[in-house]
XYZ file of N, CA, C and O in Angstrom:
824
model
N 0.850 -1.188 0.000
C 0.000 0.000 0.000
C 0.887 1.240 0.000
O 1.901 1.267 0.632
N 0.516 2.236 -0.728
C 1.292 3.455 -0.649
C 0.375 4.599 -0.272
O -0.786 4.649 -0.664
N 0.915 5.510 0.482
C 0.128 6.640 0.966
C -0.242 7.510 -0.217
O 0.580 7.844 -1.050
N -1.494 7.896 -0.300
C -1.934 8.734 -1.410
C -1.184 10.050 -1.409
O -1.035 10.698 -0.384
N -0.710 10.434 -2.584
C 0.066 11.664 -2.681
C -0.743 12.887 -2.276
O -0.208 13.858 -1.764
N -2.037 12.825 -2.525
C -2.830 14.012 -2.216
C -2.859 14.327 -0.732
O -3.170 15.442 -0.330
N -2.522 13.334 0.123
C -2.494 13.596 1.556
C -1.308 14.464 1.957
O -1.278 15.002 3.052
N -0.315 14.592 1.064
C 0.856 15.393 1.380
C 0.874 16.722 0.631
O 1.641 17.615 0.961
N 0.031 16.850 -0.391
C 0.028 18.072 -1.195
C -0.593 19.215 -0.396
O -1.613 19.063 0.231
N -0.007 20.343 -0.465
C -0.569 21.529 0.174
C 0.085 21.906 1.483
O -0.121 23.009 1.976
N 0.891 21.019 2.089
C 1.509 21.358 3.366
C 2.552 22.459 3.209
O 2.703 23.305 4.080
N 3.244 22.446 2.080
C 4.247 23.487 1.867
C 3.606 24.862 1.839
O 4.162 25.844 2.348
N 2.410 24.942 1.267
C 1.731 26.239 1.192
C 1.371 26.763 2.564
O 1.371 27.974 2.806
N 1.102 25.853 3.501
C 0.742 26.286 4.853
C 1.885 27.019 5.523
O 1.675 27.889 6.361
N 3.105 26.661 5.177
C 4.265 27.300 5.800
C 4.361 28.771 5.442
O 5.043 29.542 6.112
N 3.655 29.183 4.396
C 3.714 30.571 3.966
C 2.670 31.433 4.646
O 2.674 32.655 4.495
N 1.759 30.813 5.394
C 0.724 31.593 6.048
C 1.325 32.460 7.148
O 2.215 32.022 7.878
N 0.843 33.683 7.337
C 1.382 34.538 8.390
C 1.000 34.041 9.767
O -0.078 33.490 9.964
N 1.893 34.232 10.709
C 1.620 33.833 12.087
C 1.178 35.047 12.883
O 1.714 36.132 12.739
N 0.193 34.834 13.738
C -0.314 35.927 14.562
C -0.313 35.489 16.014
O -0.676 34.362 16.332
N 0.095 36.362 16.888
C 0.177 36.032 18.305
C -1.204 36.001 18.938
O -2.092 36.741 18.552
N -1.364 35.116 19.916
C -2.611 35.051 20.667
C -2.278 35.093 22.144
O -1.426 34.371 22.613
N -2.926 35.966 22.896
C -2.613 36.115 24.312
C -3.832 35.866 25.177
O -3.842 36.210 26.342
N -4.877 35.301 24.630
C -6.103 35.073 25.374
C -6.206 33.622 25.825
O -5.665 32.724 25.184
N -6.915 33.433 26.937
C -7.186 32.073 27.388
C -7.941 31.355 26.275
O -8.924 31.873 25.748
N -7.500 30.154 25.892
C -8.096 29.525 24.714
C -9.503 29.001 24.971
O -9.782 28.407 26.015
N -10.362 29.230 24.029
C -11.678 28.592 24.041
C -11.530 27.241 23.362
O -10.778 27.099 22.398
N -12.221 26.255 23.866
C -12.132 24.940 23.256
C -12.774 24.945 21.878
O -13.774 25.623 21.636
N -12.190 24.176 20.981
C -12.706 24.021 19.631
C -13.377 22.662 19.504
O -13.013 21.711 20.210
N -14.342 22.541 18.615
C -15.080 21.271 18.502
C -14.190 20.061 18.233
O -14.513 18.947 18.657
N -13.062 20.274 17.550
C -12.200 19.141 17.214
C -10.980 19.024 18.131
O -10.060 18.262 17.852
N -10.970 19.761 19.240
C -9.874 19.628 20.200
C -9.897 18.249 20.855
O -10.964 17.716 21.168
N -8.718 17.716 21.104
C -8.580 16.473 21.856
C -8.074 16.837 23.245
O -7.050 17.530 23.383
N -8.796 16.404 24.272
C -8.509 16.875 25.625
C -8.382 15.744 26.627
O -8.917 14.650 26.435
N -7.678 16.063 27.708
C -7.584 15.194 28.874
C -7.794 16.060 30.109
O -7.279 17.172 30.186
N -8.550 15.547 31.078
C -8.716 16.263 32.325
C -10.098 16.850 32.510
O -11.020 16.577 31.743
N -10.220 17.643 33.543
C -11.497 18.238 33.930
C -11.837 19.402 33.001
O -11.095 20.381 32.929
N -12.959 19.323 32.271
C -13.292 20.380 31.305
C -13.359 21.782 31.902
O -13.037 22.753 31.208
N -13.762 21.907 33.166
C -13.927 23.226 33.771
C -12.737 23.631 34.642
O -12.843 24.561 35.446
N -11.611 22.952 34.473
C -10.416 23.327 35.241
C -10.038 24.772 34.963
O -10.178 25.262 33.836
N -9.572 25.467 35.983
C -9.241 26.891 35.836
C -8.020 27.104 34.959
O -7.855 28.164 34.354
N -7.158 26.113 34.906
C -5.936 26.231 34.111
C -6.032 25.325 32.884
O -6.369 24.144 33.002
N -5.748 25.908 31.729
C -5.787 25.165 30.471
C -4.392 25.178 29.851
O -3.826 26.241 29.596
N -3.846 23.998 29.646
C -2.574 23.875 28.941
C -2.863 23.390 27.526
O -3.502 22.349 27.337
N -2.414 24.147 26.550
C -2.539 23.750 25.151
C -1.150 23.401 24.642
O -0.217 24.204 24.755
N -1.028 22.205 24.116
C 0.226 21.818 23.472
C -0.011 21.689 21.974
O -0.928 21.001 21.533
N 0.825 22.355 21.203
C 0.864 22.173 19.756
C 2.059 21.270 19.477
O 3.200 21.625 19.806
N 1.808 20.118 18.892
C 2.873 19.135 18.729
C 2.788 18.455 17.369
O 1.726 18.378 16.751
N 3.943 17.958 16.951
C 4.027 17.194 15.702
C 4.552 15.803 16.027
O 5.517 15.653 16.783
N 3.949 14.801 15.422
C 4.358 13.423 15.701
C 5.703 13.071 15.072
O 6.249 12.001 15.350
N 6.258 13.968 14.254
C 7.594 13.739 13.706
C 8.662 14.521 14.459
O 9.835 14.489 14.086
N 8.279 15.201 15.525
C 9.178 16.097 16.263
C 9.863 15.354 17.417
O 9.189 14.922 18.362
N 11.207 15.206 17.388
C 11.912 14.526 18.484
C 11.760 15.238 19.827
O 11.691 14.587 20.872
N 11.719 16.579 19.822
C 11.527 17.317 21.079
C 10.167 16.979 21.687
O 10.036 16.847 22.913
N 9.151 16.848 20.830
C 7.815 16.474 21.318
C 7.832 15.075 21.911
O 7.218 14.818 22.951
N 8.534 14.169 21.238
C 8.622 12.794 21.741
C 9.288 12.762 23.106
O 8.845 12.054 24.015
N 10.352 13.544 23.271
C 11.033 13.575 24.579
C 10.134 14.181 25.646
O 10.121 13.713 26.793
N 9.385 15.226 25.285
C 8.467 15.826 26.249
C 7.434 14.799 26.704
O 7.154 14.674 27.903
N 6.870 14.057 25.764
C 5.825 13.101 26.128
C 6.391 11.889 26.859
O 5.673 11.249 27.627
N 7.655 11.599 26.643
C 8.271 10.482 27.354
C 8.760 10.886 28.740
O 8.548 10.159 29.720
N 9.386 12.072 28.844
C 10.096 12.427 30.067
C 9.341 13.379 30.999
O 9.616 13.406 32.198
N 8.418 14.164 30.458
C 7.756 15.201 31.258
C 6.256 14.958 31.406
O 5.697 15.109 32.504
N 5.609 14.575 30.321
C 4.157 14.495 30.328
C 3.595 13.531 31.378
O 2.568 13.851 31.998
N 4.191 12.350 31.607
C 3.612 11.454 32.614
C 3.468 12.108 33.988
O 2.436 11.954 34.654
N 4.480 12.849 34.430
C 4.400 13.524 35.731
C 3.387 14.661 35.694
O 2.639 14.872 36.660
N 3.336 15.403 34.582
C 2.344 16.466 34.429
C 0.935 15.894 34.503
O 0.059 16.452 35.174
N 0.736 14.780 33.848
C -0.587 14.151 33.821
C -1.005 13.695 35.214
O -2.133 13.942 35.657
N -0.099 13.031 35.908
C -0.428 12.512 37.237
C -0.721 13.640 38.226
O -1.716 13.595 38.962
N 0.125 14.655 38.246
C 0.031 15.705 39.270
C -1.059 16.734 38.978
O -1.725 17.219 39.910
N -1.277 17.041 37.709
C -2.166 18.158 37.391
C -3.405 17.785 36.582
O -4.487 18.310 36.840
N -3.248 16.900 35.614
C -4.389 16.576 34.742
C -5.326 15.593 35.423
O -6.530 15.833 35.527
N -4.782 14.478 35.897
C -5.617 13.462 36.539
C -6.245 13.973 37.832
O -7.304 13.481 38.244
N -5.599 14.940 38.465
C -6.123 15.485 39.723
C -7.210 16.535 39.501
O -7.815 17.016 40.462
N -7.448 16.919 38.251
C -8.492 17.886 37.945
C -8.050 19.338 38.008
O -8.863 20.243 37.825
N -6.764 19.567 38.224
C -6.264 20.939 38.323
C -6.067 21.593 36.958
O -6.095 22.815 36.837
N -5.847 20.779 35.938
C -5.518 21.284 34.608
C -6.312 20.537 33.549
O -6.467 19.310 33.626
N -6.810 21.283 32.575
C -7.352 20.687 31.362
C -6.252 20.739 30.312
O -5.717 21.817 30.012
N -5.903 19.587 29.762
C -4.855 19.503 28.748
C -5.485 19.393 27.376
O -6.362 18.556 27.143
N -5.044 20.252 26.472
C -5.555 20.268 25.102
C -4.393 19.987 24.151
O -3.384 20.702 24.178
N -4.538 18.956 23.337
C -3.502 18.608 22.359
C -3.972 19.054 20.983
O -5.031 18.647 20.517
N -3.186 19.938 20.358
C -3.508 20.408 19.015
C -2.394 20.014 18.053
O -1.215 20.201 18.332
N -2.799 19.495 16.925
C -1.856 18.913 15.972
C -1.175 19.965 15.105
O -1.789 20.935 14.665
N 0.110 19.737 14.871
C 0.902 20.533 13.962
C 1.706 19.540 13.126
O 1.754 18.347 13.454
N 2.285 19.995 12.059
C 3.066 19.105 11.199
C 4.418 19.738 10.925
O 4.501 20.876 10.463
N 5.474 18.997 11.247
C 6.830 19.423 10.943
C 7.499 18.348 10.090
O 6.995 17.231 9.963
N 8.636 18.693 9.533
C 9.376 17.754 8.699
C 9.917 16.592 9.537
O 10.315 16.801 10.693
N 9.933 15.381 8.989
C 9.436 14.968 7.686
C 7.917 14.759 7.699
O 7.402 14.011 8.534
N 7.240 15.416 6.761
C 5.780 15.307 6.714
C 5.337 13.894 6.380
O 4.216 13.485 6.702
N 6.225 13.119 5.742
C 5.885 11.737 5.402
C 5.655 10.886 6.645
O 5.004 9.840 6.571
N 6.192 11.339 7.780
C 5.937 10.681 9.068
C 4.768 11.357 9.781
O 3.829 10.701 10.236
N 4.823 12.667 9.875
C 3.845 13.399 10.684
C 2.426 13.258 10.164
O 1.480 13.083 10.940
N 2.249 13.345 8.840
C 0.885 13.340 8.291
C 0.178 12.006 8.493
O -0.900 11.955 9.093
N 0.732 10.878 8.025
C -0.006 9.622 8.213
C -0.186 9.249 9.680
O -1.216 8.683 10.055
N 0.794 9.572 10.517
C 0.669 9.251 11.939
C -0.473 10.044 12.571
O -1.254 9.505 13.375
N -0.586 11.309 12.196
C -1.654 12.140 12.745
C -3.015 11.707 12.225
O -3.995 11.646 12.975
N -3.083 11.384 10.944
C -4.338 10.891 10.367
C -4.764 9.602 11.060
O -5.945 9.386 11.354
N -3.780 8.740 11.353
C -4.092 7.479 12.039
C -4.689 7.745 13.414
O -5.670 7.102 13.807
N -4.107 8.684 14.158
C -4.626 8.988 15.490
C -6.071 9.457 15.414
O -6.913 9.069 16.241
N -6.391 10.284 14.432
C -7.760 10.778 14.266
C -8.706 9.671 13.811
O -9.912 9.733 14.062
N -8.160 8.673 13.142
C -8.993 7.575 12.643
C -9.393 6.623 13.773
O -10.392 5.910 13.665
N -8.614 6.603 14.831
C -8.930 5.735 15.969
C -10.169 6.241 16.691
O -10.582 7.388 16.526
N -10.758 5.385 17.493
C -11.863 5.817 18.342
C -11.368 6.926 19.261
O -10.201 6.912 19.671
N -12.224 7.899 19.599
C -11.784 9.007 20.457
C -11.084 8.551 21.733
O -10.107 9.170 22.167
N -11.555 7.461 22.319
C -10.949 6.977 23.558
C -9.528 6.458 23.335
O -8.744 6.333 24.295
N -9.188 6.152 22.077
C -7.866 5.614 21.761
C -6.922 6.655 21.162
O -5.770 6.329 20.854
N -7.403 7.882 20.998
C -6.588 8.904 20.344
C -5.248 9.093 21.054
O -4.177 9.029 20.420
N -5.277 9.321 22.357
C -4.033 9.588 23.071
C -3.164 8.334 23.193
O -1.945 8.442 23.329
N -3.781 7.168 23.107
C -2.992 5.930 23.077
C -2.166 5.877 21.804
O -0.970 5.540 21.835
N -2.780 6.229 20.675
C -2.045 6.242 19.410
C -0.940 7.292 19.443
O 0.201 7.020 19.034
N -1.253 8.478 19.947
C -0.240 9.531 20.044
C 0.971 9.036 20.837
O 2.126 9.185 20.419
N 0.709 8.433 21.990
C 1.797 7.943 22.840
C 2.606 6.856 22.149
O 3.845 6.842 22.216
N 1.918 5.951 21.466
C 2.606 4.848 20.782
C 3.465 5.346 19.626
O 4.565 4.820 19.376
N 2.984 6.355 18.905
C 3.785 6.914 17.817
C 5.036 7.585 18.377
O 6.145 7.387 17.863
N 4.884 8.374 19.424
C 6.058 9.003 20.033
C 7.041 7.946 20.527
O 8.261 8.087 20.365
N 6.528 6.871 21.128
C 7.409 5.804 21.618
C 8.152 5.113 20.468
O 9.289 4.652 20.652
N 7.507 5.043 19.309
C 8.090 4.348 18.150
C 8.917 5.261 17.258
O 9.516 4.799 16.277
N 8.966 6.553 17.596
C 9.585 7.527 16.694
C 11.041 7.189 16.378
O 11.475 7.223 15.216
N 11.830 6.854 17.379
C 13.244 6.532 17.146
C 13.380 5.333 16.220
O 14.240 5.307 15.333
N 12.540 4.326 16.415
C 12.561 3.141 15.557
C 12.220 3.517 14.115
O 12.850 3.040 13.166
N 11.227 4.385 13.951
C 10.832 4.833 12.613
C 11.996 5.511 11.911
O 12.281 5.256 10.735
N 12.708 6.367 12.628
C 13.834 7.079 12.031
C 15.031 6.165 11.787
O 15.774 6.345 10.815
N 15.223 5.192 12.658
C 16.317 4.243 12.432
C 16.076 3.455 11.159
O 16.985 3.205 10.378
N 14.838 3.027 10.951
C 14.516 2.257 9.753
C 14.624 3.136 8.510
O 15.244 2.778 7.517
N 13.994 4.309 8.553
C 14.138 5.296 7.491
C 13.490 4.956 6.169
O 13.826 5.565 5.152
N 12.573 3.995 6.149
C 11.919 3.627 4.897
C 10.410 3.757 5.021
O 9.850 3.644 6.115
N 9.748 3.992 3.889
C 8.282 4.059 3.898
C 7.676 2.723 4.307
O 6.743 2.692 5.126
N 8.157 1.579 3.773
C 7.601 0.299 4.237
C 7.743 0.107 5.743
O 6.829 -0.411 6.404
N 8.877 0.531 6.294
C 9.075 0.402 7.732
C 8.118 1.287 8.510
O 7.553 0.864 9.531
N 7.924 2.501 8.025
C 6.973 3.412 8.658
C 5.574 2.825 8.640
O 4.869 2.813 9.669
N 5.163 2.344 7.478
C 3.810 1.803 7.363
C 3.617 0.559 8.221
O 2.553 0.375 8.826
N 4.646 -0.269 8.313
C 4.558 -1.456 9.159
C 4.357 -1.054 10.616
O 3.514 -1.641 11.329
N 5.110 -0.048 11.056
C 4.988 0.418 12.439
C 3.613 1.014 12.689
O 2.960 0.718 13.696
N 3.149 1.868 11.772
C 1.844 2.495 11.948
C 0.717 1.471 11.891
O -0.261 1.569 12.638
N 0.838 0.485 11.012
C -0.179 -0.571 10.955
C -0.250 -1.321 12.288
O -1.343 -1.658 12.768
N 0.922 -1.585 12.861
C 0.951 -2.271 14.153
C 0.297 -1.442 15.247
O -0.451 -1.976 16.080
N 0.558 -0.136 15.232
C -0.079 0.740 16.216
C -1.584 0.777 15.994
O -2.372 0.698 16.947
N -1.987 0.869 14.735
C -3.416 0.852 14.427
C -4.082 -0.436 14.881
O -5.162 -0.409 15.481
N -3.426 -1.555 14.610
C -3.992 -2.853 14.994
C -4.168 -2.959 16.502
O -5.117 -3.587 16.993
N -3.280 -2.307 17.256
C -3.350 -2.384 18.717
C -4.593 -1.684 19.272
O -4.980 -1.929 20.413
N -5.213 -0.812 18.463
C -6.447 -0.136 18.901
C -7.637 -0.518 18.005
O -8.623 0.199 17.933
N -7.502 -1.651 17.319
C -8.635 -2.194 16.574
C -8.793 -1.718 15.144
O -9.849 -1.912 14.539
N -7.760 -1.108 14.573
C -7.828 -0.664 13.177
C -7.192 -1.731 12.298
O -5.974 -1.936 12.343
N -8.015 -2.434 11.515
C -7.467 -3.481 10.652
C -6.843 -2.860 9.400
O -6.904 -1.647 9.172
N -6.238 -3.702 8.561
C -5.473 -3.194 7.414
C -6.352 -2.435 6.421
O -5.948 -1.397 5.892
N -7.552 -2.958 6.179
C -8.444 -2.292 5.227
C -8.820 -0.895 5.722
O -8.811 0.075 4.950
N -9.116 -0.784 6.992
C -9.471 0.521 7.543
C -8.253 1.438 7.584
O -8.361 2.636 7.357
N -7.099 0.859 7.867
C -5.857 1.625 7.893
C -5.630 2.304 6.537
O -5.339 3.495 6.457
N -5.757 1.534 5.467
C -5.545 2.088 4.136
C -6.590 3.147 3.817
O -6.275 4.187 3.222
N -7.841 2.887 4.210
C -8.900 3.861 3.954
C -8.631 5.164 4.710
O -8.834 6.259 4.175
N -8.146 5.045 5.931
C -7.862 6.235 6.738
C -6.789 7.090 6.092
O -6.913 8.318 6.001
N -5.712 6.450 5.642
C -4.590 7.203 5.107
C -4.844 7.738 3.704
O -4.023 8.475 3.168
N -5.967 7.366 3.113
C -6.343 7.892 1.809
C -7.622 8.715 1.873
O -8.273 8.934 0.850
N -7.944 9.186 3.056
C -9.179 9.935 3.271
C -8.918 11.430 3.060
O -8.323 12.092 3.904
N -9.357 11.955 1.921
C -9.108 13.358 1.612
C -9.769 14.293 2.624
O -9.217 15.334 2.977
N -10.958 13.941 3.104
C -11.642 14.784 4.084
C -10.825 14.887 5.367
O -10.740 15.960 5.981
N -10.203 13.786 5.770
C -9.374 13.804 6.978
C -8.158 14.692 6.776
O -7.752 15.435 7.688
N -7.577 14.644 5.584
C -6.426 15.486 5.310
C -6.814 16.960 5.265
O -6.107 17.818 5.784
N -7.944 17.252 4.653
C -8.401 18.646 4.602
C -8.639 19.191 6.008
O -8.335 20.356 6.302
N -9.206 18.349 6.883
C -9.440 18.771 8.262
C -8.122 19.022 8.985
O -7.997 19.972 9.765
N -7.115 18.195 8.702
C -5.793 18.393 9.305
C -5.182 19.705 8.818
O -4.619 20.477 9.608
N -5.293 19.981 7.523
C -4.770 21.242 7.001
C -5.427 22.438 7.684
O -4.771 23.434 8.007
N -6.723 22.337 7.931
C -7.431 23.425 8.610
C -6.923 23.603 10.034
O -6.765 24.737 10.520
N -6.646 22.503 10.728
C -6.132 22.605 12.095
C -4.733 23.217 12.112
O -4.397 24.001 13.007
N -3.913 22.874 11.124
C -2.576 23.451 11.042
C -2.661 24.951 10.789
O -1.938 25.754 11.399
N -3.561 25.352 9.905
C -3.731 26.771 9.613
C -4.168 27.537 10.856
O -3.690 28.653 11.113
N -5.063 26.941 11.653
C -5.493 27.604 12.887
C -4.333 27.726 13.873
O -4.195 28.720 14.571
N -3.496 26.681 13.928
C -2.333 26.728 14.816
C -1.397 27.849 14.404
O -0.880 28.594 15.249
N -1.177 28.009 13.120
C -0.315 29.087 12.650
C -0.925 30.451 12.967
O -0.212 31.394 13.304
N -2.237 30.538 12.881
C -2.909 31.785 13.255
C -2.758 32.067 14.747
O -2.816 33.227 15.180
N -2.534 31.018 15.533
C -2.289 31.177 16.968
C -0.844 31.574 17.261
O -0.472 31.762 18.420
N -0.033 31.677 16.219
C 1.362 32.077 16.395
C 2.329 30.924 16.502
O 3.487 31.113 16.866
N 1.903 29.720 16.177
C 2.759 28.541 16.303
C 3.624 28.389 15.060
O 3.121 28.382 13.938
N 4.938 28.267 15.275
C 5.840 28.020 14.152
C 6.883 26.955 14.478
O 7.778 26.686 13.687
N 6.766 26.341 15.648
C 7.677 25.272 16.031
C 6.989 24.393 17.072
O 5.979 24.784 17.651
N 7.557 23.218 17.295
C 6.962 22.293 18.256
C 8.039 21.732 19.182
O 9.197 21.607 18.776
N 7.674 21.400 20.416
C 6.347 21.652 20.987
C 6.200 23.120 21.403
O 7.147 23.719 21.903
N 5.033 23.658 21.182
C 4.666 24.960 21.711
C 3.621 24.722 22.786
O 2.593 24.097 22.512
N 3.891 25.195 23.989
C 2.964 25.006 25.104
C 2.489 26.349 25.623
O 3.295 27.274 25.805
N 1.191 26.463 25.824
C 0.587 27.684 26.332
C -0.246 27.364 27.560
O -0.996 26.384 27.562
N -0.081 28.171 28.585
C -0.857 28.021 29.812
C -1.782 29.217 29.933
O -1.317 30.360 30.040
N -3.075 28.954 29.868
C -4.082 30.030 29.853
C -3.733 31.120 28.839
O -3.828 32.309 29.108
N -3.319 30.671 27.665
C -3.074 31.584 26.554
C -1.696 32.195 26.501
O -1.370 32.902 25.548
N -0.847 31.925 27.498
C 0.508 32.490 27.503
C 1.531 31.408 27.158
O 1.556 30.351 27.780
N 2.369 31.724 26.180
C 3.380 30.766 25.747
C 4.418 30.565 26.838
O 4.885 31.519 27.460
N 4.754 29.309 27.087
C 5.751 28.966 28.101
C 7.101 28.788 27.419
O 7.255 27.938 26.535
N 8.074 29.583 27.827
C 9.410 29.479 27.255
C 10.156 28.319 27.912
O 10.132 28.171 29.136
N 10.809 27.483 27.112
C 11.585 26.384 27.701
C 12.826 26.920 28.393
O 13.262 28.050 28.127
N 13.432 26.142 29.265
C 14.673 26.577 29.923
C 15.822 26.640 28.926
O 15.661 26.337 27.743
N 17.001 26.980 29.421
C 18.165 27.168 28.548
C 18.533 25.901 27.785
O 19.138 25.974 26.712
N 18.173 24.762 28.319
C 18.483 23.500 27.640
C 17.726 23.358 26.323
O 18.101 22.570 25.462
N 16.634 24.112 26.182
C 15.824 24.018 24.975
C 14.735 22.969 25.048
O 13.858 22.909 24.185
N 14.766 22.132 26.078
C 13.768 21.080 26.252
C 12.795 21.503 27.354
O 13.210 21.844 28.460
N 11.506 21.470 27.052
C 10.507 21.837 28.047
C 10.583 20.895 29.244
O 10.701 19.678 29.084
N 10.521 21.481 30.444
C 10.584 20.663 31.649
C 9.372 20.938 32.538
O 8.624 21.887 32.321
N 9.190 20.087 33.530
C 8.042 20.208 34.417
C 8.119 21.484 35.245
O 7.088 22.132 35.487
N 9.325 21.879 35.668
C 9.467 23.064 36.503
C 8.958 24.323 35.790
O 8.282 25.168 36.404
N 9.255 24.447 34.525
C 8.797 25.614 33.758
C 7.277 25.627 33.655
O 6.640 26.677 33.778
N 6.695 24.463 33.446
C 5.233 24.386 33.367
C 4.597 24.656 34.722
O 3.563 25.337 34.806
N 5.191 24.151 35.783
C 4.636 24.376 37.117
C 4.640 25.865 37.468
O 3.701 26.375 38.087
N 5.691 26.553 37.091
C 5.767 27.997 37.340
C 4.639 28.718 36.595
O 3.978 29.607 37.142
N 4.391 28.312 35.352
C 3.329 28.934 34.564
C 1.951 28.590 35.119
O 1.041 29.426 35.133
N 1.782 27.370 35.585
C 0.511 26.957 36.178
C 0.228 27.764 37.439
O -0.886 28.247 37.661
N 1.236 27.929 38.289
C 1.062 28.708 39.524
C 0.687 30.144 39.229
O -0.157 30.742 39.903
N 1.281 30.725 38.192
C 0.985 32.116 37.837
C -0.400 32.273 37.229
O -0.984 33.354 37.292
N -0.935 31.197 36.679
C -2.228 31.265 36.005
C -3.411 31.091 36.948
O -4.543 31.373 36.595
N -3.186 30.634 38.145
C -4.277 30.361 39.078
C -4.905 31.642 39.604
O -4.238 32.650 39.753
């Protein structure tokens, strides 16, 4: 099976869209994927790409503690918004796959893709990528026929392009971008987002 070319066409044009800053507490969008208490006073929005190594490290090294301490406890509503960075050949089908899963399995797919990211890059081939994604899909009940249909769904790709355009309108030009109640959180000098930086922003937002 090969990924339909039309699923990749048009992403380059999105990079030319102007970015605009947003400083307001975010209102939820109908297609937002969320974890936590909907009415939590603090809202963390993460813009992430499934091909981004920094995002993978954040979800491996920082997110579990953030989830346990703040999201699961009801203190924070976490909103995950999709972005696409190079290589788009990884980011696009992986993101489409996550959206194709049942809503309850969305974050499971996201986590599994991030966990498999190093393996995907080590292999470096389209067949290897598709084998990995098929395995992730199968783990949440997506069989091969549905997998192929998902990755060739023009409506799903158009919806992804719209979400990317909205992210750029929010001022996003790199990943991960994290905002706490509408304010962008700057990572520490290491360049990798850490829990301490997020905790400081959460405390200031209360």
